[in-house]
Amino acid sequence: MPHPTTPPALIPAGRPALHYAQHAERCRAQLADFWGKPISGLPRGMDLLQAMHITATATDLVDTPESFGLYLTMCHNFGHAYRTSDVWVAPHSMAPQIARHPFVNQDSVIVGNLEDAAPARDGLACFPTPIHLDNNIHPIDGIAWHMEGSGDDLALAVETITTTRLLPTRLPPLLASSVHLPRTPYCPNGVTTLYEGILSGYSNPDWWGAPDTATALALVLAFWELRRPDDLNHHPEEDLLTVPQHTSGGTKNTGRDRKNKRSQRPTRKRRIRIIREPAHTTAHTTAHTTARNDRDRMAADDTSGPKWKDDTLRWEVTQKHQNRCPNPHQHRAIIEAGGECKPVSVPVKAHVNGPRGRDTDPRRAVRIVPDRPTRDRADDSQ
């Protein structure tokens, strides 16, 4: 890694940007082949998912037919998503900003309306400077997300992508020698899904050097929040480059023309989005941090009690079930006395939250993800 005091290199809109765009397109195509192209009737990614399944459950995937069918469906969905994904090349400065982002460093993650926050339903973000979180996690060279369904049936899948040669370094020797990793520079090392507010992981994060499920989700949300603007068509802070679509099999002959010469199928093109280095993330983050610090300072000087932030709007909450304490008024006394309050599932009627007298934000729908495992603070301080 470069020295912390050395300013990161820029990503200009010239030849270097074209190189990064071609590199990102090659990564997208290779991952699409890895998940979608079959070998002996099964997608290549099934072997990786089987190895992840063994590290998480200590059982063979063949012994659980229901999991086998689930993973097969996941491979087909991931392969299709990569074939239609929007691709971004992040600037060098975005990796450390994501590593320091509040979403990544908080103990819990609050998820808003994913369909409104996502820049694309299927996307891939490549990082020329990898994201470094701690010593137990491999550097993250890319993150991908795939969304299926809509509304209450919306499901989100997140993949963290790292350098392939790093994966065997933490795996047990027997597993490292038997798993068939792709012969490509990059490979997914963690798969996380979010459905109906429940996070699920499909591997042992320690063995694969992957972030836990909540951190993987936070990485995607942090990229969405730092990535500005929301306009997908054109914006001065993004350079839209067109590169030839990468294929593993090359072009095929379409036949012979009148002059008895072979004509080739026209090369397909793909658009790659290059996020510019300057103010894009730094200005937004600095302004956001300054405004937040000003509000915190004003709240500290105000002794009348906590108040709603000035920019908070009301939001609607649909009817659902929540786990709540059966003795809310005596809960603290019971816990201090050494007792236990087991939560019970109670129905919550549809209601509206937020400060009264303000407008309702129709795009906001809050889902709370359970607390993530506590990270080792000693590692964070290094």
Short mmCIF file of C-alpha atoms in Angstrom, two decimals:
data_model
loop_
_atom_site.label_atom_id
_atom_site.label_comp_id
_atom_site.label_asym_id
_atom_site.label_seq_id
_atom_site.Cartn_x
_atom_site.Cartn_y
_atom_site.Cartn_z
CA MET A 1 0.00 0.00 0.00
CA PRO A 2 1.21 3.58 -0.58
CA HIS A 3 2.37 5.63 2.38
CA PRO A 4 -0.58 7.30 4.21
CA THR A 5 0.88 10.75 3.55
CA THR A 6 1.22 10.11 -0.19
CA PRO A 7 -1.77 11.55 -2.07
CA PRO A 8 -3.60 8.90 -4.11
CA ALA A 9 -3.20 8.90 -7.85
CA LEU A 10 -6.00 10.41 -9.89
CA ILE A 11 -8.11 8.59 -12.43
CA PRO A 12 -8.16 10.96 -15.40
CA ALA A 13 -10.50 10.57 -18.33
CA GLY A 14 -7.74 9.58 -20.73
CA ARG A 15 -5.94 6.33 -21.44
CA PRO A 16 -5.65 5.21 -17.77
CA ALA A 17 -9.43 5.44 -17.42
CA LEU A 18 -9.83 3.30 -20.53
CA HIS A 19 -7.46 0.73 -19.02
CA TYR A 20 -9.53 0.60 -15.80
CA ALA A 21 -12.75 0.32 -17.82
CA GLN A 22 -11.41 -2.62 -19.82
CA HIS A 23 -10.18 -4.26 -16.63
CA ALA A 24 -13.63 -3.88 -15.00
CA GLU A 25 -15.38 -5.29 -18.07
CA ARG A 26 -13.05 -8.28 -18.09
CA CYS A 27 -13.79 -8.89 -14.40
CA ARG A 28 -17.55 -8.70 -15.03
CA ALA A 29 -17.40 -11.16 -17.93
CA GLN A 30 -15.21 -13.62 -16.03
CA LEU A 31 -17.54 -13.59 -13.02
CA ALA A 32 -20.55 -14.07 -15.31
CA ASP A 33 -18.87 -17.14 -16.82
CA PHE A 34 -17.86 -18.41 -13.40
CA TRP A 35 -21.43 -18.38 -12.08
CA GLY A 36 -23.28 -19.15 -15.30
CA LYS A 37 -21.24 -21.41 -17.59
CA PRO A 38 -21.57 -25.13 -16.81
CA ILE A 39 -18.92 -27.82 -16.57
CA SER A 40 -20.28 -31.38 -16.79
CA GLY A 41 -23.79 -30.01 -16.38
CA LEU A 42 -23.17 -27.85 -13.28
CA PRO A 43 -22.14 -24.18 -13.11
CA ARG A 44 -18.54 -23.56 -12.17
CA GLY A 45 -19.58 -21.60 -9.10
CA MET A 46 -21.30 -24.64 -7.56
CA ASP A 47 -17.94 -26.02 -6.43
CA LEU A 48 -17.16 -22.78 -4.62
CA LEU A 49 -20.59 -22.70 -2.95
CA GLN A 50 -20.16 -26.33 -1.91
CA ALA A 51 -16.79 -25.51 -0.31
CA MET A 52 -18.36 -22.53 1.47
CA HIS A 53 -21.24 -24.75 2.63
CA ILE A 54 -18.79 -27.21 4.16
CA THR A 55 -16.99 -24.49 6.11
CA ALA A 56 -20.27 -23.16 7.49
CA THR A 57 -22.12 -26.41 8.29
CA ALA A 58 -19.43 -29.17 8.28
CA THR A 59 -21.73 -31.21 6.00
CA ASP A 60 -21.54 -32.10 2.34
CA LEU A 61 -23.88 -30.21 0.04
CA VAL A 62 -24.93 -33.46 -1.66
CA ASP A 63 -26.45 -34.65 1.63
CA THR A 64 -28.92 -31.73 1.66
CA PRO A 65 -30.96 -31.73 -1.58
CA GLU A 66 -32.87 -28.57 -0.61
CA SER A 67 -29.61 -26.61 -0.20
CA PHE A 68 -28.27 -28.06 -3.46
CA GLY A 69 -31.30 -26.75 -5.36
CA LEU A 70 -30.99 -23.35 -3.63
CA TYR A 71 -27.33 -22.98 -4.57
CA LEU A 72 -28.00 -24.07 -8.15
CA THR A 73 -30.64 -21.37 -8.45
CA MET A 74 -28.26 -18.82 -6.93
CA CYS A 75 -25.62 -19.67 -9.54
CA HIS A 76 -28.05 -19.15 -12.41
CA ASN A 77 -29.33 -15.87 -10.92
CA PHE A 78 -25.82 -14.54 -10.29
CA GLY A 79 -24.70 -15.44 -13.81
CA HIS A 80 -27.69 -13.68 -15.34
CA ALA A 81 -27.19 -10.64 -13.10
CA TYR A 82 -23.55 -10.23 -14.12
CA ARG A 83 -24.53 -10.34 -17.78
CA THR A 84 -26.81 -7.33 -17.30
CA SER A 85 -24.95 -5.50 -14.50
CA ASP A 86 -24.02 -1.84 -14.53
CA VAL A 87 -20.29 -1.52 -13.83
CA TRP A 88 -18.54 1.26 -11.93
CA VAL A 89 -14.82 1.94 -11.49
CA ALA A 90 -14.35 3.66 -8.13
CA PRO A 91 -11.68 6.33 -7.60
CA HIS A 92 -8.62 5.52 -5.50
CA SER A 93 -9.83 7.69 -2.61
CA MET A 94 -13.13 5.83 -2.25
CA ALA A 95 -11.62 2.68 -0.71
CA PRO A 96 -10.35 4.39 2.48
CA GLN A 97 -13.52 6.46 2.67
CA ILE A 98 -15.66 3.33 2.65
CA ALA A 99 -13.41 1.75 5.30
CA ARG A 100 -14.02 4.80 7.52
CA HIS A 101 -17.71 5.19 6.66
CA PRO A 102 -20.15 5.19 9.61
CA PHE A 103 -22.17 2.39 8.01
CA VAL A 104 -19.13 0.10 8.16
CA ASN A 105 -18.03 1.04 11.69
CA GLN A 106 -21.34 1.11 13.55
CA ASP A 107 -22.50 -1.89 15.59
CA SER A 108 -25.77 -2.14 13.65
CA VAL A 109 -27.04 -1.28 10.19
CA ILE A 110 -30.32 0.49 9.44
CA VAL A 111 -31.55 -0.29 5.94
CA GLY A 112 -33.85 2.06 4.10
CA ASN A 113 -35.81 1.43 0.93
CA LEU A 114 -33.31 -0.57 -1.12
CA GLU A 115 -35.10 -0.05 -4.42
CA ASP A 116 -34.80 3.73 -4.05
CA ALA A 117 -31.22 3.75 -2.75
CA ALA A 118 -29.68 1.31 -5.25
CA PRO A 119 -28.08 2.95 -8.30
CA ALA A 120 -28.98 -0.20 -10.29
CA ARG A 121 -30.75 -3.45 -9.53
CA ASP A 122 -27.64 -5.40 -10.57
CA GLY A 123 -24.28 -3.76 -10.22
CA LEU A 124 -20.54 -4.30 -9.86
CA ALA A 125 -18.10 -1.81 -8.33
CA CYS A 126 -14.38 -2.34 -8.96
CA PHE A 127 -11.77 -0.69 -6.74
CA PRO A 128 -8.32 -0.03 -8.25
CA THR A 129 -7.20 0.60 -4.65
CA PRO A 130 -8.69 -2.27 -2.59
CA ILE A 131 -10.70 -1.72 0.58
CA HIS A 132 -8.67 -2.71 3.67
CA LEU A 133 -10.75 -3.33 6.82
CA ASP A 134 -8.55 -5.33 9.22
CA ASN A 135 -5.95 -8.08 9.28
CA ASN A 136 -8.56 -10.87 9.30
CA ILE A 137 -10.23 -9.77 6.05
CA HIS A 138 -8.68 -10.05 2.60
CA PRO A 139 -8.45 -6.78 0.66
CA ILE A 140 -11.73 -6.20 -1.14
CA ASP A 141 -11.19 -5.53 -4.84
CA GLY A 142 -14.87 -5.35 -5.73
CA ILE A 143 -18.43 -5.61 -4.47
CA ALA A 144 -21.44 -6.80 -6.43
CA TRP A 145 -25.13 -6.75 -5.65
CA HIS A 146 -28.12 -8.46 -7.24
CA MET A 147 -31.77 -7.58 -6.52
CA GLU A 148 -34.76 -9.80 -7.21
CA GLY A 149 -38.44 -9.17 -6.73
CA SER A 150 -40.02 -5.94 -5.56
CA GLY A 151 -41.69 -4.46 -2.52
CA ASP A 152 -42.09 -6.88 0.37
CA ASP A 153 -40.69 -9.72 -1.77
CA LEU A 154 -37.47 -7.85 -2.56
CA ALA A 155 -34.31 -9.92 -1.98
CA LEU A 156 -30.77 -8.55 -2.09
CA ALA A 157 -27.62 -10.63 -2.62
CA VAL A 158 -24.16 -9.17 -1.99
CA GLU A 159 -20.81 -10.58 -3.06
CA THR A 160 -17.42 -9.44 -1.82
CA ILE A 161 -14.65 -10.03 -4.38
CA THR A 162 -10.97 -10.48 -3.61
CA THR A 163 -7.79 -11.71 -5.25
CA THR A 164 -8.09 -15.42 -6.07
CA ARG A 165 -4.55 -16.31 -4.99
CA LEU A 166 -5.31 -15.11 -1.44
CA LEU A 167 -8.16 -17.57 -0.82
CA PRO A 168 -6.07 -20.73 -0.13
CA THR A 169 -3.95 -18.89 2.46
CA ARG A 170 -6.59 -19.18 5.21
CA LEU A 171 -8.38 -22.38 4.18
CA PRO A 172 -7.53 -25.74 5.78
CA PRO A 173 -4.93 -27.54 3.62
CA LEU A 174 -7.27 -30.40 2.66
CA LEU A 175 -10.02 -28.04 1.55
CA ALA A 176 -7.60 -25.67 -0.19
CA SER A 177 -6.25 -28.56 -2.28
CA SER A 178 -9.70 -29.88 -3.25
CA VAL A 179 -11.69 -26.73 -4.04
CA HIS A 180 -11.66 -25.68 -7.71
CA LEU A 181 -11.11 -21.93 -7.65
CA PRO A 182 -11.46 -20.00 -10.92
CA ARG A 183 -8.36 -19.35 -13.00
CA THR A 184 -9.13 -15.65 -13.02
CA PRO A 185 -7.47 -12.87 -11.01
CA TYR A 186 -10.56 -12.28 -8.83
CA CYS A 187 -13.06 -14.54 -7.09
CA PRO A 188 -15.98 -14.04 -4.67
CA ASN A 189 -15.06 -14.91 -1.09
CA GLY A 190 -18.37 -14.13 0.59
CA VAL A 191 -22.07 -14.28 -0.31
CA THR A 192 -24.69 -12.49 1.79
CA THR A 193 -28.45 -12.30 1.25
CA LEU A 194 -31.06 -10.01 2.80
CA TYR A 195 -34.73 -11.02 2.63
CA GLU A 196 -37.55 -9.82 4.90
CA GLY A 197 -35.02 -8.15 7.18
CA ILE A 198 -33.04 -11.36 7.75
CA LEU A 199 -29.34 -11.48 6.86
CA SER A 200 -27.91 -14.82 5.81
CA GLY A 201 -24.32 -15.85 5.05
CA TYR A 202 -23.17 -18.94 3.17
CA SER A 203 -19.64 -19.51 4.43
CA ASN A 204 -17.26 -19.27 7.35
CA PRO A 205 -15.97 -15.68 7.10
CA ASP A 206 -12.75 -16.41 9.02
CA TRP A 207 -11.63 -19.19 6.67
CA TRP A 208 -12.43 -17.25 3.52
CA GLY A 209 -11.13 -13.90 4.78
CA ALA A 210 -14.53 -12.31 4.13
CA PRO A 211 -16.39 -9.67 6.15
CA ASP A 212 -19.36 -10.75 8.24
CA THR A 213 -22.84 -10.43 6.78
CA ALA A 214 -23.62 -7.04 8.34
CA THR A 215 -20.30 -5.56 7.20
CA ALA A 216 -20.82 -6.89 3.66
CA LEU A 217 -24.22 -5.19 3.54
CA ALA A 218 -22.73 -2.02 5.02
CA LEU A 219 -20.05 -1.92 2.30
CA VAL A 220 -22.69 -1.87 -0.41
CA LEU A 221 -24.77 0.77 1.38
CA ALA A 222 -21.66 2.90 1.92
CA PHE A 223 -20.80 2.73 -1.80
CA TRP A 224 -24.38 3.68 -2.70
CA GLU A 225 -24.27 6.62 -0.28
CA LEU A 226 -20.86 7.87 -1.39
CA ARG A 227 -21.62 7.37 -5.06
CA ARG A 228 -23.15 10.53 -6.36
CA PRO A 229 -25.17 11.41 -8.31
CA ASP A 230 -28.29 9.29 -8.59
CA ASP A 231 -28.71 10.06 -12.28
CA LEU A 232 -27.67 6.99 -14.30
CA ASN A 233 -27.78 8.63 -17.69
CA HIS A 234 -25.18 11.36 -17.50
CA HIS A 235 -23.45 13.52 -14.93
CA PRO A 236 -20.27 15.61 -15.04
CA GLU A 237 -18.80 13.67 -12.11
CA GLU A 238 -18.90 10.36 -14.03
CA ASP A 239 -17.19 9.49 -17.30
CA LEU A 240 -19.13 7.00 -19.40
CA LEU A 241 -16.72 4.94 -21.49
CA THR A 242 -17.67 2.37 -24.12
CA VAL A 243 -15.43 -0.69 -24.37
CA PRO A 244 -15.70 -3.95 -26.33
CA GLN A 245 -17.60 -6.61 -24.42
CA HIS A 246 -15.17 -9.21 -23.14
CA THR A 247 -15.90 -12.78 -24.23
CA SER A 248 -14.03 -15.97 -23.42
CA GLY A 249 -14.86 -17.69 -26.72
CA GLY A 250 -14.18 -14.83 -29.15
CA THR A 251 -16.40 -13.93 -32.09
CA LYS A 252 -18.10 -16.44 -34.33
CA ASN A 253 -18.32 -16.43 -38.10
CA THR A 254 -21.74 -15.54 -39.42
CA GLY A 255 -21.23 -17.00 -42.91
CA ARG A 256 -19.80 -15.94 -46.26
CA ASP A 257 -20.62 -12.83 -48.17
CA ARG A 258 -20.80 -12.35 -51.94
CA LYS A 259 -17.04 -12.14 -52.29
CA ASN A 260 -16.64 -15.48 -50.55
CA LYS A 261 -14.98 -13.83 -47.54
CA ARG A 262 -15.82 -14.68 -43.98
CA SER A 263 -17.59 -11.91 -42.16
CA GLN A 264 -17.44 -11.67 -38.41
CA ARG A 265 -20.19 -10.77 -36.02
CA PRO A 266 -19.90 -7.13 -34.92
CA THR A 267 -18.22 -6.72 -31.57
CA ARG A 268 -20.66 -5.86 -28.82
CA LYS A 269 -20.01 -2.82 -26.65
CA ARG A 270 -20.57 -2.17 -22.97
CA ARG A 271 -20.68 1.07 -21.04
CA ILE A 272 -18.45 1.40 -17.98
CA ARG A 273 -18.90 4.25 -15.51
CA ILE A 274 -15.72 5.91 -14.24
CA ILE A 275 -16.30 7.86 -11.03
CA ARG A 276 -14.07 10.89 -11.05
CA GLU A 277 -11.59 11.43 -8.25
CA PRO A 278 -12.21 15.03 -7.11
CA ALA A 279 -15.08 16.40 -5.09
CA HIS A 280 -17.39 13.49 -5.86
CA THR A 281 -16.91 11.67 -2.58
CA THR A 282 -14.66 13.97 -0.58
CA ALA A 283 -16.76 17.12 -0.91
CA HIS A 284 -19.98 15.30 -0.17
CA THR A 285 -18.46 13.53 2.82
CA THR A 286 -16.81 16.68 4.16
CA ALA A 287 -19.99 18.71 3.90
CA HIS A 288 -22.01 15.89 5.43
CA THR A 289 -19.53 15.51 8.30
CA THR A 290 -19.35 19.27 8.95
CA ALA A 291 -23.14 19.60 9.06
CA ARG A 292 -23.41 16.60 11.35
CA ASN A 293 -20.75 18.01 13.71
CA ASP A 294 -22.54 21.36 13.81
CA ARG A 295 -25.82 19.67 14.70
CA ASP A 296 -24.12 17.59 17.39
CA ARG A 297 -22.48 20.68 18.87
CA MET A 298 -25.80 22.54 18.95
CA ALA A 299 -27.50 19.55 20.56
CA ALA A 300 -24.77 19.40 23.23
CA ASP A 301 -25.26 23.08 24.08
CA ASP A 302 -29.05 22.63 24.32
CA THR A 303 -29.94 21.34 27.79
CA SER A 304 -33.70 21.13 27.20
CA GLY A 305 -33.46 17.56 25.95
CA PRO A 306 -33.08 15.74 22.64
CA LYS A 307 -34.86 17.10 19.59
CA TRP A 308 -35.59 15.84 16.13
CA LYS A 309 -33.17 16.91 13.43
CA ASP A 310 -34.40 19.74 11.28
CA ASP A 311 -34.29 17.68 8.09
CA THR A 312 -36.19 14.65 9.45
CA LEU A 313 -39.50 13.87 7.75
CA ARG A 314 -42.21 11.49 8.86
CA TRP A 315 -42.30 7.96 7.46
CA GLU A 316 -44.92 5.26 7.23
CA VAL A 317 -44.51 1.84 8.86
CA THR A 318 -46.64 -1.01 7.56
CA GLN A 319 -48.22 -3.59 9.83
CA LYS A 320 -45.74 -6.20 11.00
CA HIS A 321 -44.65 -8.29 13.98
CA GLN A 322 -41.86 -7.30 16.32
CA ASN A 323 -40.12 -8.90 19.27
CA ARG A 324 -40.86 -6.76 22.31
CA CYS A 325 -40.37 -6.96 26.06
CA PRO A 326 -43.47 -8.22 27.95
CA ASN A 327 -42.62 -5.92 30.89
CA PRO A 328 -41.45 -2.64 29.36
CA HIS A 329 -42.01 -0.54 32.50
CA GLN A 330 -40.20 -2.95 34.84
CA HIS A 331 -37.61 -4.13 32.32
CA ARG A 332 -34.67 -2.20 33.76
CA ALA A 333 -35.44 -3.22 37.33
CA ILE A 334 -35.80 -6.87 36.33
CA ILE A 335 -32.45 -6.88 34.50
CA GLU A 336 -30.64 -5.12 37.37
CA ALA A 337 -32.05 -7.70 39.78
CA GLY A 338 -30.57 -10.50 37.67
CA GLY A 339 -33.82 -11.53 35.99
CA GLU A 340 -34.57 -12.07 32.31
CA CYS A 341 -37.23 -10.68 30.02
CA LYS A 342 -37.80 -13.03 27.11
CA PRO A 343 -39.17 -11.07 24.14
CA VAL A 344 -42.55 -11.98 22.72
CA SER A 345 -43.79 -11.47 19.17
CA VAL A 346 -46.54 -8.85 19.09
CA PRO A 347 -48.39 -7.36 16.09
CA VAL A 348 -47.63 -3.72 15.37
CA LYS A 349 -50.34 -1.75 13.60
CA ALA A 350 -49.57 0.44 10.63
CA HIS A 351 -48.50 3.86 11.86
CA VAL A 352 -46.43 6.93 11.04
CA ASN A 353 -43.18 7.81 12.80
CA GLY A 354 -41.33 11.09 12.94
CA PRO A 355 -41.86 14.61 14.27
CA ARG A 356 -45.42 15.84 14.08
CA GLY A 357 -46.41 18.61 11.75
CA ARG A 358 -43.98 17.67 9.01
CA ASP A 359 -44.41 16.16 5.57
CA THR A 360 -44.33 12.41 4.99
CA ASP A 361 -41.49 10.95 2.95
CA PRO A 362 -43.13 8.31 0.69
CA ARG A 363 -39.77 6.82 -0.32
CA ARG A 364 -38.68 5.89 3.18
CA ALA A 365 -39.40 2.46 4.68
CA VAL A 366 -37.15 1.39 7.53
CA ARG A 367 -35.98 -2.13 8.25
CA ILE A 368 -33.59 -2.76 11.14
CA VAL A 369 -30.91 -5.42 10.75
CA PRO A 370 -29.86 -7.24 13.94
CA ASP A 371 -26.60 -6.20 15.62
CA ARG A 372 -23.46 -7.51 13.99
CA PRO A 373 -20.79 -9.41 15.96
CA THR A 374 -18.50 -7.10 17.91
CA ARG A 375 -15.26 -6.54 16.05
CA ASP A 376 -11.89 -6.75 17.74
CA ARG A 377 -11.04 -3.21 18.72
CA ALA A 378 -7.38 -4.13 19.02
CA ASP A 379 -7.29 -4.98 15.32
CA ASP A 380 -9.07 -1.74 14.44
CA SER A 381 -6.48 0.31 16.26
CA GLN A 382 -3.61 -1.14 14.30
#
